[in-house]
Amino acid sequence: MRPPSTEPSADVRPRFPEGFVWGLGTSAYQIEGAVDEDGRGPSIWDTWAHTPGRIRQGHTGDVANDHYHRYREDVALMKSIGAKAYRFSIAWPRIFPKGTGQPNPKGIDFYSRLVDELLAADIEPYATLYHWDLPQVMQDVHGGWQSVETAKAFGEYAGYVAERLSDRVRHFFTINEFRSFVDIGHRGFDVDVAGTETTILHAPGLRLVPAELNQVRHNAVLAHGLAVQAIRARGAAGTRCGPAENIEIAVPAIDTPEHVRAAEVATREMNASYLTVMLEGRYTDAYLEAAGDDAPAFTDEELRTIASPVDFVGINVYRPAVYIVPADDAKGHRAIPFNASHPTMLSPWQILGAEALYWAPRFVRSLWGDREIYITENGCGTSDEIAPDGNVYDSDRIMFLRANLAALQRATAEGIPVKGYFLWSAQDNFEWNDGFGTRFGVIHVDFDTQRRTPKLSAAWFREAAARNAVV
Ligand code: FCB
């Protein structure tokens, strides 16, 4: 007698829609290295990383993954683990070492070669124009994002890159995570739902007063709008673009219409100075009221620029920002504190709550309309080590991915137009202030030898991409 099979008679696992894009992501300063090569100018992250005491163990991005020299090997590795798309960022200081003025031909050449390599490997390139590495000159001469000059220079740079690459790159993300580089870089602290303040600094490491901070926020979204216009004006016909923002996502504590409505309203307000103004062309009344005299100075024309029509909305989703319940006050909603025992991944900021990857695209559509959505980042940091047999068994990353993608699959099954998913990250890399210690990659990197080892999660990703399903 044959033993009963453990296999179901048919594979009934829910699939993602036809053509769903399975991608991997990285950013320039986190992997490239070669900071002094081929005419690259310094960025605020070079300065920050070289400031004693800023980065764990004094790490810097000087060499990082040496991707600038190893990009061919890295593309081949991505192909071998089944990536159909790759989201990388372009280093502004490689293209314009002084922020504006004369472009550096060797800078654009590097990305041109990378794009050719990707296309030859059948991997679709998705380029991000700003992933935090502002040319240092823009900071020194103009005061960086405190000045509208930086927004204008960004528009110029975006137009130039579109002109040079959009014959082969069809998708551009303007700016990565407005909230992160603005608030962490210019405010100096973060406040959790319980009201606890933690000091966190990113480059350029400023502590601005609220009025100045709101102006930086405004300049950043204005830069996005100017970039969208420049890409339309100078890119090839059909070039598509949009932002890549780490949406603050309010998750309904219970899936009932009342909780869902409360969380939706909360999500709109929590994103007032970024996604909401970019997609609605206005600051919410509650935002302006709360800011009072500290509200940013702006014109109607700027608001129209900020809300220049985009082709898609990219969202980075790592965790729920808050759980929401309805309330009887004017606001109609209230954030509840995370229980002390609520689990996190390795980074304490990474509260576990896979359902955020369902609610984020659902609210993007219900609040701002039926536009294409990309999950531009999702992933987790874990404590990976090479086991004696040479493998990396990142079971917790697989657990995280399976749960998150199941939540995303619920969204696509309900018809929410999510077109693709970029796992952060293709490789372990320079995780900002955490240095190389916090590993987010599906490929392990030994930073002494630059040896790359695909982790078990890379095999998981390959299988999921091949079957277009959660596996
Ligand atoms: C995001 C950043 C990305 C990476 C991940 C872990 O906030 O965009 O560069 O650091 O977090």
Coordinates of C-alpha atoms and ligand atoms in Angstrom, one line a residue:
M1 CA 0.0 0.0 0.0
R2 CA 1.3 3.5 -0.9
P3 CA 1.6 5.9 2.1
P4 CA -0.8 8.8 1.8
S5 CA 0.7 11.7 -0.1
T6 CA 1.4 14.9 1.8
E7 CA 1.0 16.9 -1.4
P8 CA -2.4 18.4 -2.2
S9 CA -3.8 17.1 -5.4
A10 CA -3.6 20.5 -7.0
D11 CA -1.5 23.6 -6.3
V12 CA -4.3 25.9 -5.1
R13 CA -2.0 28.5 -3.6
P14 CA -3.2 32.0 -4.5
R15 CA -1.2 33.6 -7.2
F16 CA -0.3 37.2 -7.7
P17 CA -1.7 38.8 -10.9
E18 CA -0.1 38.0 -14.3
G19 CA 3.0 40.2 -14.9
F20 CA 3.5 40.9 -11.2
V21 CA 7.1 42.3 -10.8
W22 CA 9.4 40.4 -8.5
G23 CA 12.3 42.7 -7.7
L24 CA 15.2 43.4 -5.3
G25 CA 16.4 46.7 -4.1
T26 CA 19.6 48.6 -3.0
S27 CA 20.9 52.1 -2.8
A28 CA 24.0 53.8 -4.0
Y29 CA 25.8 54.8 -0.8
Q30 CA 24.9 51.6 0.9
I31 CA 26.6 49.3 -1.7
E32 CA 28.8 51.1 -4.2
G33 CA 31.9 52.2 -2.4
A34 CA 34.4 53.8 -4.8
V35 CA 33.7 57.2 -3.2
D36 CA 36.7 58.9 -4.7
E37 CA 36.6 57.3 -8.1
D38 CA 35.9 58.7 -11.5
G39 CA 35.1 62.2 -10.4
R40 CA 32.4 61.5 -7.8
G41 CA 32.0 64.4 -5.4
P42 CA 31.5 64.0 -1.7
S43 CA 28.0 63.6 -0.3
I44 CA 26.6 64.5 3.1
W45 CA 26.7 60.8 4.0
D46 CA 30.5 60.6 3.4
T47 CA 30.8 63.5 5.8
W48 CA 28.4 62.0 8.3
A49 CA 30.0 58.5 8.2
H50 CA 33.4 60.0 8.8
T51 CA 32.3 62.0 11.8
P52 CA 33.5 60.1 14.9
G53 CA 30.8 58.4 16.9
R54 CA 28.0 58.6 14.3
I55 CA 28.1 55.1 12.9
R56 CA 28.2 51.9 14.9
Q57 CA 31.8 50.6 15.0
G58 CA 33.0 53.6 12.9
H59 CA 31.9 51.9 9.6
T60 CA 31.7 54.0 6.5
G61 CA 30.5 53.5 2.9
D62 CA 34.0 54.1 1.5
V63 CA 34.2 50.5 0.2
A64 CA 30.8 49.0 1.3
N65 CA 30.0 46.1 -1.1
D66 CA 32.5 47.4 -3.7
H67 CA 29.5 47.1 -6.1
Y68 CA 31.0 49.9 -8.3
H69 CA 33.6 47.3 -9.4
R70 CA 31.6 44.1 -8.9
Y71 CA 28.3 45.1 -10.5
R72 CA 28.6 42.4 -13.2
E73 CA 28.9 39.7 -10.6
D74 CA 26.0 41.2 -8.6
V75 CA 23.7 41.3 -11.6
A76 CA 24.5 37.7 -12.4
L77 CA 23.8 36.8 -8.8
M78 CA 20.4 38.5 -8.9
K79 CA 19.6 36.7 -12.1
S80 CA 20.5 33.4 -10.5
I81 CA 18.1 34.0 -7.6
G82 CA 15.2 34.8 -10.0
A83 CA 14.9 38.6 -9.8
K84 CA 12.9 40.1 -12.7
A85 CA 13.5 43.7 -11.7
Y86 CA 16.1 45.7 -9.7
R87 CA 15.6 49.0 -7.9
F88 CA 18.9 50.8 -7.5
S89 CA 19.7 54.4 -6.8
I90 CA 21.8 56.9 -8.7
A91 CA 24.3 58.9 -6.7
W92 CA 23.7 62.6 -7.5
P93 CA 27.3 63.4 -6.6
R94 CA 28.6 61.0 -9.3
I95 CA 26.5 62.8 -11.9
F96 CA 27.0 66.4 -10.7
P97 CA 29.9 66.4 -8.3
K98 CA 29.1 69.9 -7.3
G99 CA 25.3 69.4 -7.2
T100 CA 24.7 71.6 -10.3
G101 CA 26.7 72.8 -13.3
Q102 CA 29.0 70.5 -15.3
P103 CA 27.9 66.9 -15.4
N104 CA 30.6 64.3 -14.9
P105 CA 30.5 61.9 -17.9
K106 CA 32.1 59.0 -16.0
G107 CA 29.3 59.2 -13.5
I108 CA 26.4 58.6 -15.9
D109 CA 28.6 56.0 -17.8
F110 CA 28.6 53.8 -14.7
Y111 CA 24.8 53.7 -14.5
S112 CA 24.6 53.2 -18.3
R113 CA 26.8 50.1 -18.1
L114 CA 24.8 48.8 -15.1
V115 CA 21.6 49.3 -17.0
D116 CA 23.0 47.5 -20.1
E117 CA 24.1 44.6 -17.8
L118 CA 20.7 44.4 -16.2
L119 CA 18.9 44.4 -19.6
A120 CA 21.2 41.7 -20.9
A121 CA 20.3 39.6 -17.9
D122 CA 16.6 40.2 -18.5
I123 CA 16.2 42.2 -15.3
E124 CA 14.1 45.4 -15.6
P125 CA 15.9 48.5 -14.2
Y126 CA 14.0 50.8 -11.8
A127 CA 16.1 53.8 -10.9
T128 CA 15.7 56.0 -7.8
L129 CA 17.1 59.5 -8.2
Y130 CA 17.6 60.4 -4.5
H131 CA 18.4 58.0 -1.7
W132 CA 19.9 60.5 0.7
D133 CA 23.4 61.1 -0.7
L134 CA 23.1 64.9 -1.3
P135 CA 26.2 66.5 -2.8
Q136 CA 28.1 68.1 0.1
V137 CA 28.4 71.3 -1.9
M138 CA 24.6 71.7 -1.8
Q139 CA 24.7 71.5 1.9
D140 CA 27.7 73.9 2.3
V141 CA 26.7 76.5 -0.2
H142 CA 23.0 76.5 -0.1
G143 CA 22.1 75.0 3.3
G144 CA 20.9 71.7 1.7
W145 CA 17.2 71.0 1.9
Q146 CA 16.6 74.2 3.8
S147 CA 16.9 76.0 0.6
V148 CA 14.6 76.0 -2.5
E149 CA 17.9 76.1 -4.5
T150 CA 18.4 72.4 -3.6
A151 CA 14.9 71.5 -4.9
K152 CA 15.6 73.3 -8.2
A153 CA 19.0 71.7 -8.6
F154 CA 17.4 68.3 -8.0
G155 CA 14.9 69.0 -10.8
E156 CA 17.8 69.8 -13.1
Y157 CA 19.7 66.6 -12.2
A158 CA 16.5 64.5 -12.6
G159 CA 16.0 65.9 -16.1
Y160 CA 19.6 65.3 -17.1
V161 CA 19.4 61.6 -15.9
A162 CA 16.1 61.1 -17.6
E163 CA 17.6 62.5 -20.8
R164 CA 20.5 60.1 -20.6
L165 CA 19.0 56.9 -19.4
S166 CA 15.3 56.9 -20.3
D167 CA 16.0 55.2 -23.6
R168 CA 16.5 52.1 -21.4
V169 CA 15.1 52.9 -18.0
R170 CA 11.3 53.1 -18.2
H171 CA 10.6 53.7 -14.5
F172 CA 12.1 56.3 -12.2
F173 CA 11.4 56.9 -8.5
T174 CA 12.1 60.5 -7.6
I175 CA 12.9 60.5 -3.9
N176 CA 13.3 57.7 -1.4
E177 CA 11.7 58.1 2.0
F178 CA 11.0 61.8 2.4
R179 CA 10.1 61.2 6.0
S180 CA 13.4 59.5 6.8
F181 CA 15.9 61.9 5.4
V182 CA 14.0 65.0 6.3
D183 CA 12.8 64.1 9.8
I184 CA 15.7 62.0 11.0
G185 CA 18.3 64.2 9.3
H186 CA 16.9 67.6 10.3
R187 CA 14.9 67.1 13.5
G188 CA 17.2 65.0 15.6
F189 CA 14.7 62.9 17.5
D190 CA 11.7 60.6 17.0
V191 CA 8.7 60.2 19.2
D192 CA 6.8 56.9 19.4
V193 CA 3.1 56.4 20.1
A194 CA 3.7 56.4 23.8
G195 CA 5.3 59.9 23.5
T196 CA 8.8 58.6 24.2
E197 CA 11.5 60.6 22.5
T198 CA 14.6 58.9 21.1
T199 CA 17.5 60.8 19.7
I200 CA 18.1 59.7 16.2
L201 CA 20.3 61.5 13.7
H202 CA 21.0 61.0 10.1
A203 CA 23.1 63.2 7.8
P204 CA 23.3 66.2 7.8
G205 CA 22.5 65.8 11.5
L206 CA 20.6 69.1 12.1
R207 CA 18.2 69.9 14.9
L208 CA 15.9 72.5 13.3
V209 CA 13.0 74.3 15.0
P210 CA 9.5 73.3 13.8
A211 CA 9.1 76.2 11.3
E212 CA 12.4 75.3 9.6
L213 CA 11.6 71.6 9.7
N214 CA 8.3 72.2 8.0
Q215 CA 10.1 74.3 5.3
V216 CA 12.5 71.4 4.6
R217 CA 9.5 69.0 4.3
H218 CA 8.0 71.5 1.8
N219 CA 11.2 71.9 -0.2
A220 CA 11.5 68.1 -0.4
V221 CA 8.1 67.6 -1.9
L222 CA 8.6 70.5 -4.2
A223 CA 11.8 68.9 -5.4
H224 CA 9.8 65.8 -6.2
G225 CA 7.3 67.8 -8.2
L226 CA 10.1 69.6 -10.1
A227 CA 11.7 66.3 -10.9
V228 CA 8.4 64.8 -12.2
Q229 CA 8.1 67.9 -14.5
A230 CA 11.7 67.6 -15.7
I231 CA 11.4 63.9 -16.4
R232 CA 8.3 64.6 -18.5
A233 CA 10.0 67.4 -20.3
R234 CA 13.3 65.7 -21.0
G235 CA 12.7 61.9 -20.8
A236 CA 11.8 59.6 -23.6
A237 CA 8.0 59.4 -24.4
G238 CA 6.4 57.0 -22.0
T239 CA 8.9 57.3 -19.2
R240 CA 7.0 56.6 -16.0
C241 CA 7.7 58.1 -12.6
G242 CA 6.5 58.5 -9.0
P243 CA 7.7 58.8 -5.4
A244 CA 9.0 56.1 -3.1
E245 CA 7.8 57.1 0.3
N246 CA 7.8 55.2 3.6
I247 CA 4.1 55.7 4.2
E248 CA 3.1 55.9 7.9
I249 CA 0.5 53.2 8.0
A250 CA -2.3 53.2 10.6
V251 CA -3.6 49.6 10.9
P252 CA -7.1 49.1 12.2
A253 CA -7.0 47.1 15.4
I254 CA -10.0 45.1 14.3
D255 CA -11.2 44.6 10.7
T256 CA -14.6 46.3 11.1
P257 CA -15.9 49.3 9.0
E258 CA -15.6 51.6 12.0
H259 CA -12.0 50.7 12.8
V260 CA -11.1 50.7 9.1
R261 CA -12.5 54.2 8.5
A262 CA -10.7 55.5 11.6
A263 CA -7.4 54.0 10.4
E264 CA -7.9 55.4 6.9
V265 CA -8.5 59.0 8.3
A266 CA -5.5 58.6 10.6
T267 CA -3.3 57.4 7.7
R268 CA -4.2 60.5 5.6
E269 CA -3.3 62.9 8.5
M270 CA -0.1 61.0 9.4
N271 CA 1.2 61.5 5.9
A272 CA 0.0 65.1 5.5
S273 CA 3.3 66.7 4.7
Y274 CA 4.4 64.0 2.2
L275 CA 2.1 61.6 0.3
T276 CA -1.1 63.5 1.1
V277 CA 0.2 66.9 -0.3
M278 CA 1.9 65.1 -3.3
L279 CA -1.3 63.3 -4.2
E280 CA -3.9 65.9 -3.2
G281 CA -2.1 69.2 -3.9
R282 CA -3.0 70.6 -0.6
Y283 CA -2.0 70.5 3.0
T284 CA -4.7 69.2 5.3
D285 CA -6.5 71.6 7.5
A286 CA -5.5 69.6 10.6
Y287 CA -1.8 69.8 9.5
L288 CA -1.9 73.6 9.0
E289 CA -3.8 74.2 12.2
A290 CA -1.4 72.1 14.2
A291 CA 1.6 73.8 12.7
G292 CA 0.1 77.3 13.3
D293 CA 2.8 79.9 12.8
D294 CA 5.3 77.2 12.1
A295 CA 3.5 76.1 8.9
P296 CA 5.7 76.2 5.8
A297 CA 5.6 79.2 3.4
F298 CA 4.1 78.1 0.1
T299 CA 2.3 79.4 -3.0
D300 CA -0.5 77.8 -4.9
E301 CA 1.8 77.4 -7.9
E302 CA 4.2 75.3 -5.7
L303 CA 1.3 73.2 -4.6
R304 CA 0.4 72.5 -8.2
T305 CA 4.0 71.6 -8.9
I306 CA 4.1 69.3 -5.9
A307 CA 1.0 67.5 -7.1
S308 CA 2.3 67.0 -10.7
P309 CA 0.5 63.9 -11.9
V310 CA 2.5 60.7 -11.2
D311 CA 2.2 57.3 -12.9
F312 CA 2.5 55.3 -9.8
V313 CA 2.9 55.5 -6.1
G314 CA 5.9 53.6 -4.6
I315 CA 5.6 52.8 -0.9
N316 CA 8.2 51.3 1.5
V317 CA 6.5 49.3 4.2
Y318 CA 8.4 47.7 7.0
R319 CA 6.0 47.8 10.0
P320 CA 2.7 49.2 11.1
A321 CA 3.2 52.8 12.5
V322 CA 0.3 52.5 14.9
Y323 CA -2.8 50.4 15.6
I324 CA -5.9 52.5 15.6
V325 CA -9.3 52.3 17.3
P326 CA -12.3 54.7 16.7
A327 CA -12.7 57.5 19.3
D328 CA -15.6 59.8 20.2
D329 CA -13.7 63.0 19.8
A330 CA -13.5 65.4 16.8
K331 CA -10.6 63.4 15.3
G332 CA -12.6 60.2 15.4
H333 CA -9.6 57.9 16.0
R334 CA -7.0 57.1 18.6
A335 CA -3.7 55.3 18.4
I336 CA -3.2 52.5 21.0
P337 CA 0.2 51.9 22.5
F338 CA 2.0 48.8 21.4
N339 CA 2.0 46.2 24.1
A340 CA 5.4 45.8 25.8
S341 CA 5.5 42.2 24.6
H342 CA 4.7 43.1 21.0
P343 CA 7.4 41.3 18.9
T344 CA 9.9 43.1 16.8
M345 CA 12.5 41.9 14.3
L346 CA 16.2 42.5 15.1
S347 CA 15.9 46.3 14.8
P348 CA 13.8 47.6 17.7
W349 CA 12.0 50.0 15.4
Q350 CA 10.7 47.1 13.3
I351 CA 7.5 46.2 15.1
L352 CA 6.0 43.0 13.6
G353 CA 2.7 43.4 11.8
A354 CA 2.6 41.8 8.4
E355 CA -1.0 43.2 7.8
A356 CA 0.5 46.6 7.2
L357 CA 1.4 45.3 3.7
Y358 CA -2.3 44.8 3.1
W359 CA -3.6 48.1 4.6
A360 CA -0.9 50.3 3.0
P361 CA -1.9 49.7 -0.6
R362 CA -5.6 49.5 0.3
F363 CA -5.5 53.0 1.9
V364 CA -3.3 54.4 -0.9
R365 CA -6.1 53.5 -3.3
S366 CA -9.1 54.4 -1.1
L367 CA -7.5 57.8 -0.2
W368 CA -5.8 58.8 -3.5
G369 CA -7.4 56.9 -6.3
D370 CA -6.8 54.0 -8.6
R371 CA -3.2 54.5 -9.6
E372 CA -0.6 51.8 -9.9
I373 CA 1.2 50.9 -6.7
Y374 CA 4.7 49.5 -6.2
I375 CA 6.0 48.1 -2.9
T376 CA 9.4 49.8 -3.3
E377 CA 10.8 48.3 -0.1
N378 CA 9.9 45.5 2.4
G379 CA 12.2 43.2 4.3
C380 CA 13.9 42.8 7.6
G381 CA 17.2 42.9 9.4
T382 CA 18.2 39.6 11.0
S383 CA 21.3 38.2 12.8
D384 CA 22.6 36.1 9.9
E385 CA 25.8 34.1 10.2
I386 CA 27.4 31.5 7.9
A387 CA 26.7 28.1 9.4
P388 CA 29.5 25.5 9.6
D389 CA 28.1 23.9 6.4
G390 CA 28.5 27.2 4.5
N391 CA 24.8 28.1 4.4
V392 CA 22.9 31.0 6.0
Y393 CA 19.7 29.8 7.6
D394 CA 17.6 32.9 7.9
S395 CA 14.4 31.2 9.0
D396 CA 13.1 34.4 10.6
R397 CA 13.4 36.4 7.3
I398 CA 11.5 33.6 5.5
M399 CA 8.8 33.8 8.2
F400 CA 8.7 37.6 7.7
L401 CA 8.5 37.4 3.9
R402 CA 5.9 34.7 3.9
A403 CA 3.6 36.6 6.2
N404 CA 4.1 40.0 4.5
L405 CA 3.6 38.6 1.0
A406 CA 0.5 36.8 2.1
A407 CA -0.9 40.1 3.3
L408 CA 0.0 41.7 0.0
Q409 CA -1.6 38.9 -1.9
R410 CA -4.8 39.6 -0.1
A411 CA -4.6 43.1 -1.5
T412 CA -4.0 42.0 -5.1
A413 CA -6.8 39.4 -4.8
E414 CA -9.1 42.2 -3.9
G415 CA -8.2 44.1 -7.1
I416 CA -5.9 46.7 -5.5
P417 CA -3.5 47.6 -8.4
V418 CA -0.1 46.6 -6.8
K419 CA 2.2 46.0 -9.8
G420 CA 5.3 44.8 -8.1
Y421 CA 7.3 44.1 -5.0
F422 CA 11.0 45.0 -4.3
L423 CA 12.5 43.1 -1.5
W424 CA 15.0 45.1 0.6
S425 CA 17.6 44.1 0.0
A426 CA 19.5 42.3 -2.7
Q427 CA 22.6 42.1 -0.4
D428 CA 23.6 42.9 3.1
N429 CA 24.9 46.4 3.0
F430 CA 25.8 49.6 4.9
E431 CA 22.7 50.0 7.0
W432 CA 23.2 53.8 7.8
N433 CA 23.9 54.4 11.4
D434 CA 23.9 50.7 12.2
G435 CA 26.9 50.1 9.9
F436 CA 27.3 46.6 8.4
G437 CA 26.1 44.9 11.6
T438 CA 22.4 44.8 10.7
R439 CA 21.9 42.5 7.7
F440 CA 18.9 43.1 5.4
G441 CA 20.1 41.1 2.4
V442 CA 18.9 37.8 0.9
I443 CA 22.6 37.5 -0.1
H444 CA 25.1 37.4 2.7
V445 CA 28.2 39.6 2.3
D446 CA 31.4 39.0 4.1
F447 CA 32.7 42.6 4.3
D448 CA 36.3 41.5 4.8
T449 CA 36.5 39.3 1.7
Q450 CA 33.5 40.6 -0.3
R451 CA 32.4 37.0 -0.7
R452 CA 28.7 36.8 -1.5
T453 CA 26.6 33.8 -0.3
P454 CA 22.9 33.5 -1.1
K455 CA 20.9 32.8 2.0
L456 CA 18.0 30.4 2.4
S457 CA 15.7 33.3 1.9
A458 CA 17.2 33.8 -1.6
A459 CA 16.0 30.3 -2.5
W460 CA 12.6 31.2 -1.0
F461 CA 12.5 34.4 -3.2
R462 CA 13.4 32.5 -6.3
E463 CA 10.6 30.0 -5.8
A464 CA 8.0 32.6 -5.0
A465 CA 9.0 34.7 -8.1
A466 CA 9.0 31.6 -10.3
R467 CA 5.5 30.5 -9.1
N468 CA 4.2 34.0 -8.7
A469 CA 2.8 32.9 -5.3
V470 CA 3.6 32.9 -1.6
V471 CA 5.5 29.7 -1.0
Ligands
FCB1 C1 14.8 52.1 4.7 C2 15.8 52.7 3.7 C3 16.8 51.7 3.2 C4 17.2 50.7 4.2 C5 16.0 50.1 4.9 C6 16.3 49.0 5.9 O1 14.4 53.1 5.5 O2 15.2 53.3 2.6 O3 17.9 52.4 2.7 O4 18.1 51.3 5.1 O5 15.2 51.1 5.5

